[in-house]
Amino acid sequence: MSRADYLFTSESVSEGHPDKICDRISDAVVDLYLSSEAEARVAVETLTTTNLIVLAGEVRGPATITPELLEETARSCVRDIGYEQDGFHWKKADVQVHVHSQSADIAMGVDAAGNKDEGAGDQGIMFGYACRETEAFMPAPIHLSHKILRNMAEARHSGAEPGLAPDSKSQVTLVYENGKPVRAKSVVVSTQHAENLSQDDVREIVRPYVLNALPDGWMCEEDEFYVNPTGNFVIGGPDGDAGLTGRKIIVDTYGGAAPHGGGAFSGKDPTKVDRSAAYAARYLAKNVVAAGLADKCTIQLAYAIGVSKPLSLYCDLGGTGQVDERKLEDTLLDIMNLTPRGIREHLSLNNPIYARTAAYGHFGRDPEADGGFSWERVDLADDLKSAFA
């Protein structure tokens, strides 16, 4: 039996965190290729350190996308995030591009040919999750951790908080009673800042953004509110710590409240099921909960490289279900085509919608008019209700 009363913690990192800079650049490269060719293939990783950006990976797309254009894309990302520091500057950093053509062996397994449908871009397992803890159908700790940093980033970009710099992290520990979150036990925020600010100065700058993010009455006790616990955070970003694409997969998903298959999302075009099937699993789980069939839902999908159909679909309603889980699994397979092509077409994933996903979570966001965050729609909820009426 699951516990009713407990503490649970999740963290988030800002767009200026070294790893998130890399995710942003890699996803901007995906968008660049998809803008030119909807069927382009991209698997590009990024590394950053002191005034150095390295792109590496494989692509298949138009020859008009040159190394010079990839360099320009990387610099533009860094500029938009806000890095103009001595140790990391969008204009001064050395950008190295090591991107080559996609492996013919991989292409052969993935491409549709003759009677063979498009296969998965890799083997693997993917998870999706949804619950009723927030209006976004997300676990509350990760949702609030993201919200704190988004509040701070908006203030920094608007000029309202010139003392804040791009690199920051948050961490929220919530008290659960009877299985529901009721208040914050502790809040941790570490943020890069201007050299002339003291730890107390930064604490008071950060405080209103935390209060705004938390529901009324949820703020932790003062001695559990930690801001820059090391005392100073002037050197940040890639100048303080190297970054790599795909190192924040728990931040990207559910903050540890649900399983993760292990594959990162950023830098991958939607034929890669690490990305597209994880989006599909979230989409299905969210619609299950939105339909009132359960208070929480975990879905696992599994694929083999070059094989179009999913090898398995598993659904766990965590003891909150109003329907039989085996029947639900069959219904989900009927209601959505979960081949790589089916997912891409259903969710319109061959569009340049990925750079915006690189920070503050791939899930729990609002669907956008141009197809961004399409996997957050709840347009299957009525069909699911009807199936179990």
mmCIF file of C-alpha atoms in Angstrom:
data_model
loop_
_atom_site.group_PDB
_atom_site.id
_atom_site.type_symbol
_atom_site.label_atom_id
_atom_site.label_comp_id
_atom_site.label_asym_id
_atom_site.label_seq_id
_atom_site.Cartn_x
_atom_site.Cartn_y
_atom_site.Cartn_z
ATOM 1 C CA MET A 1 0.000 0.000 0.000
ATOM 2 C CA SER A 2 1.375 3.430 -0.907
ATOM 3 C CA ARG A 3 2.055 5.938 1.856
ATOM 4 C CA ALA A 4 -0.452 8.733 2.464
ATOM 5 C CA ASP A 5 1.801 11.166 4.353
ATOM 6 C CA TYR A 6 5.301 11.979 3.114
ATOM 7 C CA LEU A 7 7.704 14.573 1.717
ATOM 8 C CA PHE A 8 8.577 14.724 -1.977
ATOM 9 C CA THR A 9 11.145 16.916 -3.724
ATOM 10 C CA SER A 10 11.739 17.963 -7.328
ATOM 11 C CA GLU A 11 14.149 20.417 -8.936
ATOM 12 C CA SER A 12 14.279 22.591 -12.030
ATOM 13 C CA VAL A 13 17.061 24.465 -13.807
ATOM 14 C CA SER A 14 16.818 27.636 -15.866
ATOM 15 C CA GLU A 15 17.461 28.235 -19.566
ATOM 16 C CA GLY A 16 20.868 29.616 -18.579
ATOM 17 C CA HIS A 17 22.031 26.419 -16.853
ATOM 18 C CA PRO A 18 24.948 24.939 -18.849
ATOM 19 C CA ASP A 19 23.051 21.764 -19.755
ATOM 20 C CA LYS A 20 19.956 23.719 -20.757
ATOM 21 C CA ILE A 21 21.992 25.983 -23.048
ATOM 22 C CA CYS A 22 23.058 22.798 -24.832
ATOM 23 C CA ASP A 23 19.485 21.518 -25.021
ATOM 24 C CA ARG A 24 18.385 24.857 -26.466
ATOM 25 C CA ILE A 25 21.086 24.867 -29.142
ATOM 26 C CA SER A 26 20.440 21.237 -30.107
ATOM 27 C CA ASP A 27 16.703 21.845 -30.381
ATOM 28 C CA ALA A 28 17.261 25.038 -32.374
ATOM 29 C CA VAL A 29 19.232 22.903 -34.833
ATOM 30 C CA VAL A 30 16.265 20.509 -35.070
ATOM 31 C CA ASP A 31 13.977 23.474 -35.779
ATOM 32 C CA LEU A 32 16.395 24.811 -38.379
ATOM 33 C CA TYR A 33 16.288 21.550 -40.343
ATOM 34 C CA LEU A 34 12.537 20.997 -39.974
ATOM 35 C CA SER A 35 11.900 24.565 -41.152
ATOM 36 C CA SER A 36 13.626 23.681 -44.414
ATOM 37 C CA GLU A 37 12.514 20.072 -44.803
ATOM 38 C CA ALA A 38 9.745 18.459 -42.759
ATOM 39 C CA GLU A 39 11.253 14.982 -43.161
ATOM 40 C CA ALA A 40 14.798 16.006 -42.184
ATOM 41 C CA ARG A 41 16.669 13.750 -39.768
ATOM 42 C CA VAL A 42 18.632 15.256 -36.897
ATOM 43 C CA ALA A 43 20.608 13.853 -33.966
ATOM 44 C CA VAL A 44 22.873 16.657 -32.753
ATOM 45 C CA GLU A 45 24.545 17.038 -29.360
ATOM 46 C CA THR A 46 26.078 20.193 -27.907
ATOM 47 C CA LEU A 47 28.875 20.719 -25.396
ATOM 48 C CA THR A 48 29.678 24.040 -23.720
ATOM 49 C CA THR A 49 32.438 25.227 -21.436
ATOM 50 C CA THR A 50 34.335 28.485 -20.961
ATOM 51 C CA ASN A 51 33.815 30.431 -24.212
ATOM 52 C CA LEU A 52 33.503 27.209 -26.217
ATOM 53 C CA ILE A 53 30.510 25.633 -27.984
ATOM 54 C CA VAL A 54 30.871 22.286 -29.780
ATOM 55 C CA LEU A 55 28.173 20.758 -32.001
ATOM 56 C CA ALA A 56 28.455 17.112 -33.020
ATOM 57 C CA GLY A 57 26.135 14.588 -34.558
ATOM 58 C CA GLU A 58 24.457 13.375 -37.700
ATOM 59 C CA VAL A 59 21.847 14.867 -39.991
ATOM 60 C CA ARG A 60 20.034 14.317 -43.247
ATOM 61 C CA GLY A 61 18.633 17.452 -44.802
ATOM 62 C CA PRO A 62 19.155 20.267 -47.282
ATOM 63 C CA ALA A 63 22.697 21.241 -48.236
ATOM 64 C CA THR A 64 21.714 24.874 -47.733
ATOM 65 C CA ILE A 65 22.195 24.319 -44.000
ATOM 66 C CA THR A 66 25.919 24.927 -43.779
ATOM 67 C CA PRO A 67 28.323 24.810 -40.835
ATOM 68 C CA GLU A 68 28.246 28.613 -40.887
ATOM 69 C CA LEU A 69 24.461 28.596 -40.468
ATOM 70 C CA LEU A 70 24.729 26.103 -37.612
ATOM 71 C CA GLU A 71 27.269 28.360 -35.928
ATOM 72 C CA GLU A 72 24.956 31.346 -36.358
ATOM 73 C CA THR A 73 22.105 29.343 -34.817
ATOM 74 C CA ALA A 74 24.194 28.451 -31.758
ATOM 75 C CA ARG A 75 25.271 32.055 -31.219
ATOM 76 C CA SER A 76 21.693 33.266 -31.555
ATOM 77 C CA CYS A 77 20.547 30.865 -28.820
ATOM 78 C CA VAL A 78 23.233 32.070 -26.417
ATOM 79 C CA ARG A 79 22.378 35.696 -27.182
ATOM 80 C CA ASP A 80 18.657 35.103 -26.579
ATOM 81 C CA ILE A 81 19.357 33.443 -23.240
ATOM 82 C CA GLY A 82 21.371 36.499 -22.232
ATOM 83 C CA TYR A 83 25.036 35.545 -22.018
ATOM 84 C CA GLU A 84 27.397 38.456 -22.534
ATOM 85 C CA GLN A 85 29.944 37.583 -19.835
ATOM 86 C CA ASP A 86 33.722 37.458 -20.016
ATOM 87 C CA GLY A 87 33.751 33.674 -19.587
ATOM 88 C CA PHE A 88 30.824 32.994 -21.930
ATOM 89 C CA HIS A 89 29.742 35.465 -24.591
ATOM 90 C CA TRP A 90 27.482 34.805 -27.579
ATOM 91 C CA LYS A 91 29.756 36.733 -29.918
ATOM 92 C CA LYS A 92 33.208 35.861 -28.527
ATOM 93 C CA ALA A 93 32.839 32.121 -27.849
ATOM 94 C CA ASP A 94 34.606 29.690 -30.175
ATOM 95 C CA VAL A 95 31.983 27.607 -32.014
ATOM 96 C CA GLN A 96 33.083 24.271 -33.501
ATOM 97 C CA VAL A 97 30.766 22.313 -35.800
ATOM 98 C CA HIS A 98 31.338 18.566 -36.231
ATOM 99 C CA VAL A 99 28.106 17.458 -37.915
ATOM 100 C CA HIS A 100 28.064 14.755 -40.602
ATOM 101 C CA SER A 101 25.561 12.788 -42.668
ATOM 102 C CA GLN A 102 23.264 10.233 -41.060
ATOM 103 C CA SER A 103 24.452 6.620 -41.001
ATOM 104 C CA ALA A 104 23.171 4.652 -44.001
ATOM 105 C CA ASP A 105 22.540 1.678 -41.716
ATOM 106 C CA ILE A 106 20.238 3.723 -39.469
ATOM 107 C CA ALA A 107 18.479 5.286 -42.450
ATOM 108 C CA MET A 108 17.823 1.833 -43.942
ATOM 109 C CA GLY A 109 16.103 0.654 -40.777
ATOM 110 C CA VAL A 110 14.034 3.780 -40.208
ATOM 111 C CA ASP A 111 12.915 4.776 -43.716
ATOM 112 C CA ALA A 112 9.695 3.486 -45.225
ATOM 113 C CA ALA A 113 10.306 1.342 -48.317
ATOM 114 C CA GLY A 114 8.018 -0.856 -50.416
ATOM 115 C CA ASN A 115 5.530 -2.508 -48.058
ATOM 116 C CA LYS A 116 7.599 -1.559 -45.002
ATOM 117 C CA ASP A 117 6.295 1.346 -42.918
ATOM 118 C CA GLU A 118 8.643 3.819 -41.255
ATOM 119 C CA GLY A 119 10.405 2.166 -38.338
ATOM 120 C CA ALA A 120 11.401 3.511 -34.947
ATOM 121 C CA GLY A 121 14.660 5.451 -34.917
ATOM 122 C CA ASP A 122 15.953 3.415 -31.986
ATOM 123 C CA GLN A 123 14.974 0.746 -29.503
ATOM 124 C CA GLY A 124 13.873 1.811 -26.049
ATOM 125 C CA ILE A 125 11.161 2.310 -23.471
ATOM 126 C CA MET A 126 9.270 5.559 -22.957
ATOM 127 C CA PHE A 127 6.982 6.668 -20.133
ATOM 128 C CA GLY A 128 4.162 9.163 -19.873
ATOM 129 C CA TYR A 129 2.447 10.351 -16.710
ATOM 130 C CA ALA A 130 -0.395 12.587 -15.571
ATOM 131 C CA CYS A 131 -2.103 13.277 -12.256
ATOM 132 C CA ARG A 132 -4.590 15.655 -10.648
ATOM 133 C CA GLU A 133 -2.165 17.507 -8.373
ATOM 134 C CA THR A 134 -2.191 20.649 -10.566
ATOM 135 C CA GLU A 135 -4.380 22.140 -13.289
ATOM 136 C CA ALA A 136 -1.642 21.174 -15.735
ATOM 137 C CA PHE A 137 -2.058 17.490 -14.734
ATOM 138 C CA MET A 138 1.539 17.534 -13.465
ATOM 139 C CA PRO A 139 3.131 16.560 -10.136
ATOM 140 C CA ALA A 140 3.131 19.672 -7.962
ATOM 141 C CA PRO A 141 6.842 19.721 -6.923
ATOM 142 C CA ILE A 142 8.236 19.888 -10.477
ATOM 143 C CA HIS A 143 5.437 22.201 -11.641
ATOM 144 C CA LEU A 144 6.208 24.722 -8.884
ATOM 145 C CA SER A 145 9.980 24.410 -9.352
ATOM 146 C CA HIS A 146 9.568 25.330 -13.030
ATOM 147 C CA LYS A 147 7.209 28.189 -12.186
ATOM 148 C CA ILE A 148 9.681 29.851 -9.813
ATOM 149 C CA LEU A 149 12.416 29.927 -12.447
ATOM 150 C CA ARG A 150 10.095 31.056 -15.232
ATOM 151 C CA ASN A 151 8.965 33.947 -13.037
ATOM 152 C CA MET A 152 12.577 34.949 -12.439
ATOM 153 C CA ALA A 153 13.533 34.560 -16.111
ATOM 154 C CA GLU A 154 10.648 36.761 -17.243
ATOM 155 C CA ALA A 155 11.729 39.473 -14.797
ATOM 156 C CA ARG A 156 15.350 39.219 -15.962
ATOM 157 C CA HIS A 157 14.446 39.430 -19.648
ATOM 158 C CA SER A 158 12.088 42.384 -19.084
ATOM 159 C CA GLY A 159 14.783 44.332 -17.235
ATOM 160 C CA ALA A 160 12.783 44.345 -13.989
ATOM 161 C CA GLU A 161 15.586 42.448 -12.188
ATOM 162 C CA PRO A 162 18.931 43.527 -13.701
ATOM 163 C CA GLY A 163 20.796 41.941 -10.788
ATOM 164 C CA LEU A 164 19.806 38.431 -11.859
ATOM 165 C CA ALA A 165 21.980 36.511 -14.344
ATOM 166 C CA PRO A 166 20.926 33.577 -16.565
ATOM 167 C CA ASP A 167 22.093 30.523 -14.573
ATOM 168 C CA SER A 168 19.736 29.368 -11.818
ATOM 169 C CA LYS A 169 18.260 26.307 -10.103
ATOM 170 C CA SER A 170 15.251 25.710 -7.881
ATOM 171 C CA GLN A 171 14.136 22.875 -5.655
ATOM 172 C CA VAL A 172 10.793 22.454 -3.908
ATOM 173 C CA THR A 173 9.966 19.940 -1.166
ATOM 174 C CA LEU A 174 6.242 19.517 -0.539
ATOM 175 C CA VAL A 175 4.362 17.985 2.376
ATOM 176 C CA TYR A 176 1.821 15.374 1.281
ATOM 177 C CA GLU A 177 -1.101 14.531 3.562
ATOM 178 C CA ASN A 178 -3.568 11.816 2.604
ATOM 179 C CA GLY A 179 -1.721 11.576 -0.697
ATOM 180 C CA LYS A 180 -2.202 15.248 -1.623
ATOM 181 C CA PRO A 181 0.283 18.155 -1.513
ATOM 182 C CA VAL A 182 -0.658 20.733 1.122
ATOM 183 C CA ARG A 183 2.337 23.065 1.639
ATOM 184 C CA ALA A 184 6.047 23.550 1.070
ATOM 185 C CA LYS A 185 8.449 22.069 3.608
ATOM 186 C CA SER A 186 11.472 23.776 2.019
ATOM 187 C CA VAL A 187 12.386 25.856 -1.021
ATOM 188 C CA VAL A 188 15.904 26.192 -2.460
ATOM 189 C CA VAL A 189 16.856 28.739 -5.114
ATOM 190 C CA SER A 190 20.395 29.256 -6.377
ATOM 191 C CA THR A 191 20.806 32.039 -8.899
ATOM 192 C CA GLN A 192 23.727 33.686 -10.614
ATOM 193 C CA HIS A 193 23.790 37.385 -9.775
ATOM 194 C CA ALA A 194 25.598 40.668 -10.198
ATOM 195 C CA GLU A 195 28.843 40.963 -8.248
ATOM 196 C CA ASN A 196 27.645 43.902 -6.143
ATOM 197 C CA LEU A 197 24.755 41.964 -4.556
ATOM 198 C CA SER A 198 25.008 40.254 -1.170
ATOM 199 C CA GLN A 199 23.376 36.964 -0.260
ATOM 200 C CA ASP A 200 20.663 38.867 1.645
ATOM 201 C CA ASP A 201 20.084 41.124 -1.366
ATOM 202 C CA VAL A 202 19.574 38.117 -3.624
ATOM 203 C CA ARG A 203 17.276 36.474 -1.079
ATOM 204 C CA GLU A 204 14.928 39.454 -1.101
ATOM 205 C CA ILE A 205 15.033 39.696 -4.904
ATOM 206 C CA VAL A 206 14.051 36.034 -5.190
ATOM 207 C CA ARG A 207 11.395 35.957 -2.448
ATOM 208 C CA PRO A 208 8.447 37.517 -4.364
ATOM 209 C CA TYR A 209 8.947 35.162 -7.307
ATOM 210 C CA VAL A 210 8.716 32.173 -4.980
ATOM 211 C CA LEU A 211 5.647 33.567 -3.220
ATOM 212 C CA ASN A 212 3.993 34.213 -6.567
ATOM 213 C CA ALA A 213 4.651 30.666 -7.737
ATOM 214 C CA LEU A 214 3.344 28.873 -4.632
ATOM 215 C CA PRO A 215 -0.369 28.648 -3.793
ATOM 216 C CA ASP A 216 -1.507 30.979 -1.007
ATOM 217 C CA GLY A 217 -0.377 29.773 2.406
ATOM 218 C CA TRP A 218 2.097 27.235 1.024
ATOM 219 C CA MET A 219 5.342 29.127 1.752
ATOM 220 C CA CYS A 220 7.781 27.240 3.938
ATOM 221 C CA GLU A 221 9.157 28.452 7.275
ATOM 222 C CA GLU A 222 11.864 31.103 6.968
ATOM 223 C CA ASP A 223 14.639 28.795 8.154
ATOM 224 C CA GLU A 224 13.691 26.359 5.358
ATOM 225 C CA PHE A 225 13.955 29.022 2.645
ATOM 226 C CA TYR A 226 17.447 28.663 1.165
ATOM 227 C CA VAL A 227 18.770 31.180 -1.370
ATOM 228 C CA ASN A 228 22.320 30.735 -2.696
ATOM 229 C CA PRO A 229 23.329 28.526 0.243
ATOM 230 C CA THR A 230 27.008 28.684 -0.758
ATOM 231 C CA GLY A 231 26.868 32.463 -0.256
ATOM 232 C CA ASN A 232 28.031 33.654 -3.688
ATOM 233 C CA PHE A 233 27.108 32.777 -7.272
ATOM 234 C CA VAL A 234 28.725 35.282 -9.634
ATOM 235 C CA ILE A 235 30.612 32.862 -11.903
ATOM 236 C CA GLY A 236 27.973 30.747 -13.607
ATOM 237 C CA GLY A 237 26.875 29.190 -16.846
ATOM 238 C CA PRO A 238 29.429 27.250 -18.911
ATOM 239 C CA ASP A 239 32.233 29.329 -17.397
ATOM 240 C CA GLY A 240 31.470 27.705 -14.048
ATOM 241 C CA ASP A 241 30.487 24.219 -15.174
ATOM 242 C CA ALA A 242 30.528 22.386 -18.503
ATOM 243 C CA GLY A 243 27.193 21.608 -20.155
ATOM 244 C CA LEU A 244 25.944 18.735 -22.335
ATOM 245 C CA THR A 245 22.734 18.007 -24.199
ATOM 246 C CA GLY A 246 20.374 15.582 -22.492
ATOM 247 C CA ARG A 247 21.664 15.651 -18.914
ATOM 248 C CA LYS A 248 18.460 16.981 -17.327
ATOM 249 C CA ILE A 249 15.937 14.351 -18.364
ATOM 250 C CA ILE A 250 14.206 14.248 -14.954
ATOM 251 C CA VAL A 251 13.839 18.038 -14.994
ATOM 252 C CA ASP A 252 12.431 17.694 -18.522
ATOM 253 C CA THR A 253 9.745 15.218 -17.448
ATOM 254 C CA TYR A 254 8.107 14.635 -14.045
ATOM 255 C CA GLY A 255 10.714 15.536 -11.451
ATOM 256 C CA GLY A 256 11.143 11.941 -10.331
ATOM 257 C CA ALA A 257 7.444 11.429 -9.556
ATOM 258 C CA ALA A 258 7.138 8.961 -12.451
ATOM 259 C CA PRO A 259 9.459 6.532 -14.257
ATOM 260 C CA HIS A 260 11.675 7.663 -17.122
ATOM 261 C CA GLY A 261 12.830 5.431 -19.970
ATOM 262 C CA GLY A 262 16.316 6.934 -19.999
ATOM 263 C CA GLY A 263 16.396 8.573 -23.418
ATOM 264 C CA ALA A 264 16.841 12.343 -23.685
ATOM 265 C CA PHE A 265 14.669 14.469 -25.978
ATOM 266 C CA SER A 266 16.638 17.484 -27.145
ATOM 267 C CA GLY A 267 18.528 17.462 -30.432
ATOM 268 C CA LYS A 268 16.399 14.655 -31.902
ATOM 269 C CA ASP A 269 13.938 14.869 -34.774
ATOM 270 C CA PRO A 270 10.527 13.207 -34.182
ATOM 271 C CA THR A 271 11.383 9.916 -35.894
ATOM 272 C CA LYS A 272 13.368 9.247 -32.724
ATOM 273 C CA VAL A 273 10.893 7.555 -30.405
ATOM 274 C CA ASP A 274 12.902 8.664 -27.373
ATOM 275 C CA ARG A 275 11.184 11.962 -28.039
ATOM 276 C CA SER A 276 7.987 11.318 -30.003
ATOM 277 C CA ALA A 277 6.798 8.244 -28.075
ATOM 278 C CA ALA A 278 7.453 9.962 -24.744
ATOM 279 C CA TYR A 279 5.238 12.788 -25.989
ATOM 280 C CA ALA A 280 2.591 10.279 -27.088
ATOM 281 C CA ALA A 281 2.681 8.497 -23.726
ATOM 282 C CA ARG A 282 2.184 11.813 -21.897
ATOM 283 C CA TYR A 283 -0.655 12.705 -24.303
ATOM 284 C CA LEU A 284 -2.470 9.450 -23.628
ATOM 285 C CA ALA A 285 -1.913 9.561 -19.865
ATOM 286 C CA LYS A 286 -3.169 13.148 -19.664
ATOM 287 C CA ASN A 287 -6.302 12.291 -21.640
ATOM 288 C CA VAL A 288 -7.004 9.307 -19.406
ATOM 289 C CA VAL A 289 -6.942 11.542 -16.329
ATOM 290 C CA ALA A 290 -8.812 14.391 -18.066
ATOM 291 C CA ALA A 291 -11.532 11.890 -18.999
ATOM 292 C CA GLY A 292 -12.023 11.067 -15.327
ATOM 293 C CA LEU A 293 -10.940 7.461 -15.724
ATOM 294 C CA ALA A 294 -8.292 7.792 -12.967
ATOM 295 C CA ASP A 295 -6.636 10.356 -10.709
ATOM 296 C CA LYS A 296 -3.203 9.375 -12.024
ATOM 297 C CA CYS A 297 -1.919 7.374 -14.912
ATOM 298 C CA THR A 298 1.454 5.973 -15.965
ATOM 299 C CA ILE A 299 1.922 4.616 -19.478
ATOM 300 C CA GLN A 300 4.929 2.720 -20.832
ATOM 301 C CA LEU A 301 5.632 2.164 -24.537
ATOM 302 C CA ALA A 302 8.419 0.011 -25.992
ATOM 303 C CA TYR A 303 9.948 -0.016 -29.500
ATOM 304 C CA ALA A 304 12.616 -1.785 -31.545
ATOM 305 C CA ILE A 305 14.787 0.046 -34.069
ATOM 306 C CA GLY A 306 13.430 -0.300 -37.580
ATOM 307 C CA VAL A 307 10.094 -1.779 -36.383
ATOM 308 C CA SER A 308 6.996 0.349 -36.793
ATOM 309 C CA LYS A 309 4.547 -1.091 -34.258
ATOM 310 C CA PRO A 310 5.117 -0.649 -30.517
ATOM 311 C CA LEU A 311 6.229 -3.867 -28.853
ATOM 312 C CA SER A 312 4.112 -3.181 -25.800
ATOM 313 C CA LEU A 313 1.806 -0.712 -24.075
ATOM 314 C CA TYR A 314 1.440 -0.890 -20.293
ATOM 315 C CA CYS A 315 -0.915 1.232 -18.217
ATOM 316 C CA ASP A 316 -0.845 1.679 -14.424
ATOM 317 C CA LEU A 317 -3.552 3.765 -12.755
ATOM 318 C CA GLY A 318 -1.903 3.610 -9.328
ATOM 319 C CA GLY A 319 -4.969 2.235 -7.580
ATOM 320 C CA THR A 320 -7.059 5.253 -8.601
ATOM 321 C CA GLY A 321 -8.669 3.802 -11.726
ATOM 322 C CA GLN A 322 -12.377 3.703 -12.476
ATOM 323 C CA VAL A 323 -11.855 1.236 -15.349
ATOM 324 C CA ASP A 324 -10.091 -2.047 -16.038
ATOM 325 C CA GLU A 325 -6.462 -1.370 -16.965
ATOM 326 C CA ARG A 326 -6.270 -4.209 -19.507
ATOM 327 C CA LYS A 327 -9.314 -2.875 -21.340
ATOM 328 C CA LEU A 328 -7.838 0.624 -21.182
ATOM 329 C CA GLU A 329 -4.634 -0.617 -22.825
ATOM 330 C CA ASP A 330 -6.629 -2.121 -25.692
ATOM 331 C CA THR A 331 -8.685 1.053 -26.021
ATOM 332 C CA LEU A 332 -5.618 3.284 -26.193
ATOM 333 C CA LEU A 333 -4.126 1.115 -28.954
ATOM 334 C CA ASP A 334 -7.401 1.455 -30.873
ATOM 335 C CA ILE A 335 -7.798 5.189 -30.321
ATOM 336 C CA MET A 336 -4.328 6.258 -31.534
ATOM 337 C CA ASN A 337 -1.892 4.909 -34.095
ATOM 338 C CA LEU A 338 1.299 4.508 -32.068
ATOM 339 C CA THR A 339 3.660 3.762 -34.932
ATOM 340 C CA PRO A 340 6.363 6.439 -35.306
ATOM 341 C CA ARG A 341 4.569 7.796 -38.376
ATOM 342 C CA GLY A 342 1.184 7.673 -36.611
ATOM 343 C CA ILE A 343 2.499 9.634 -33.654
ATOM 344 C CA ARG A 344 4.157 12.256 -35.829
ATOM 345 C CA GLU A 345 1.031 12.778 -37.910
ATOM 346 C CA HIS A 346 -1.427 12.764 -34.988
ATOM 347 C CA LEU A 347 0.596 15.296 -32.991
ATOM 348 C CA SER A 348 1.960 17.253 -36.008
ATOM 349 C CA LEU A 349 5.526 16.777 -34.825
ATOM 350 C CA ASN A 350 7.320 17.555 -38.109
ATOM 351 C CA ASN A 351 7.155 21.272 -37.382
ATOM 352 C CA PRO A 352 9.859 23.570 -35.934
ATOM 353 C CA ILE A 353 8.408 23.580 -32.410
ATOM 354 C CA TYR A 354 11.280 22.272 -30.309
ATOM 355 C CA ALA A 355 13.555 25.098 -29.127
ATOM 356 C CA ARG A 356 10.763 26.305 -26.837
ATOM 357 C CA THR A 357 10.674 22.919 -25.095
ATOM 358 C CA ALA A 358 14.309 23.071 -24.005
ATOM 359 C CA ALA A 359 13.730 24.791 -20.642
ATOM 360 C CA TYR A 360 11.058 24.608 -17.929
ATOM 361 C CA GLY A 361 9.800 21.171 -18.899
ATOM 362 C CA HIS A 362 8.430 19.420 -21.953
ATOM 363 C CA PHE A 363 5.168 18.696 -20.136
ATOM 364 C CA GLY A 364 2.579 20.728 -18.267
ATOM 365 C CA ARG A 365 2.662 23.522 -20.848
ATOM 366 C CA ASP A 366 -0.252 25.022 -22.807
ATOM 367 C CA PRO A 367 -0.850 23.778 -26.375
ATOM 368 C CA GLU A 368 0.051 26.514 -28.873
ATOM 369 C CA ALA A 369 -1.647 27.641 -32.076
ATOM 370 C CA ASP A 370 1.274 26.623 -34.314
ATOM 371 C CA GLY A 371 1.335 23.067 -32.948
ATOM 372 C CA GLY A 372 3.765 23.599 -30.099
ATOM 373 C CA PHE A 373 3.101 21.299 -27.130
ATOM 374 C CA SER A 374 0.424 19.475 -29.131
ATOM 375 C CA TRP A 375 0.870 16.508 -26.794
ATOM 376 C CA GLU A 376 -0.730 18.611 -24.030
ATOM 377 C CA ARG A 377 -4.118 18.622 -25.765
ATOM 378 C CA VAL A 378 -6.999 16.728 -24.122
ATOM 379 C CA ASP A 379 -8.924 16.118 -27.338
ATOM 380 C CA LEU A 380 -9.166 12.360 -26.760
ATOM 381 C CA ALA A 381 -10.940 12.692 -23.416
ATOM 382 C CA ASP A 382 -14.472 12.552 -24.843
ATOM 383 C CA ASP A 383 -13.640 9.470 -26.933
ATOM 384 C CA LEU A 384 -12.232 7.752 -23.871
ATOM 385 C CA LYS A 385 -15.332 8.607 -21.837
ATOM 386 C CA SER A 386 -17.522 7.170 -24.584
ATOM 387 C CA ALA A 387 -15.475 3.991 -24.764
ATOM 388 C CA PHE A 388 -16.177 3.299 -21.096
ATOM 389 C CA ALA A 389 -19.687 4.733 -20.839
#
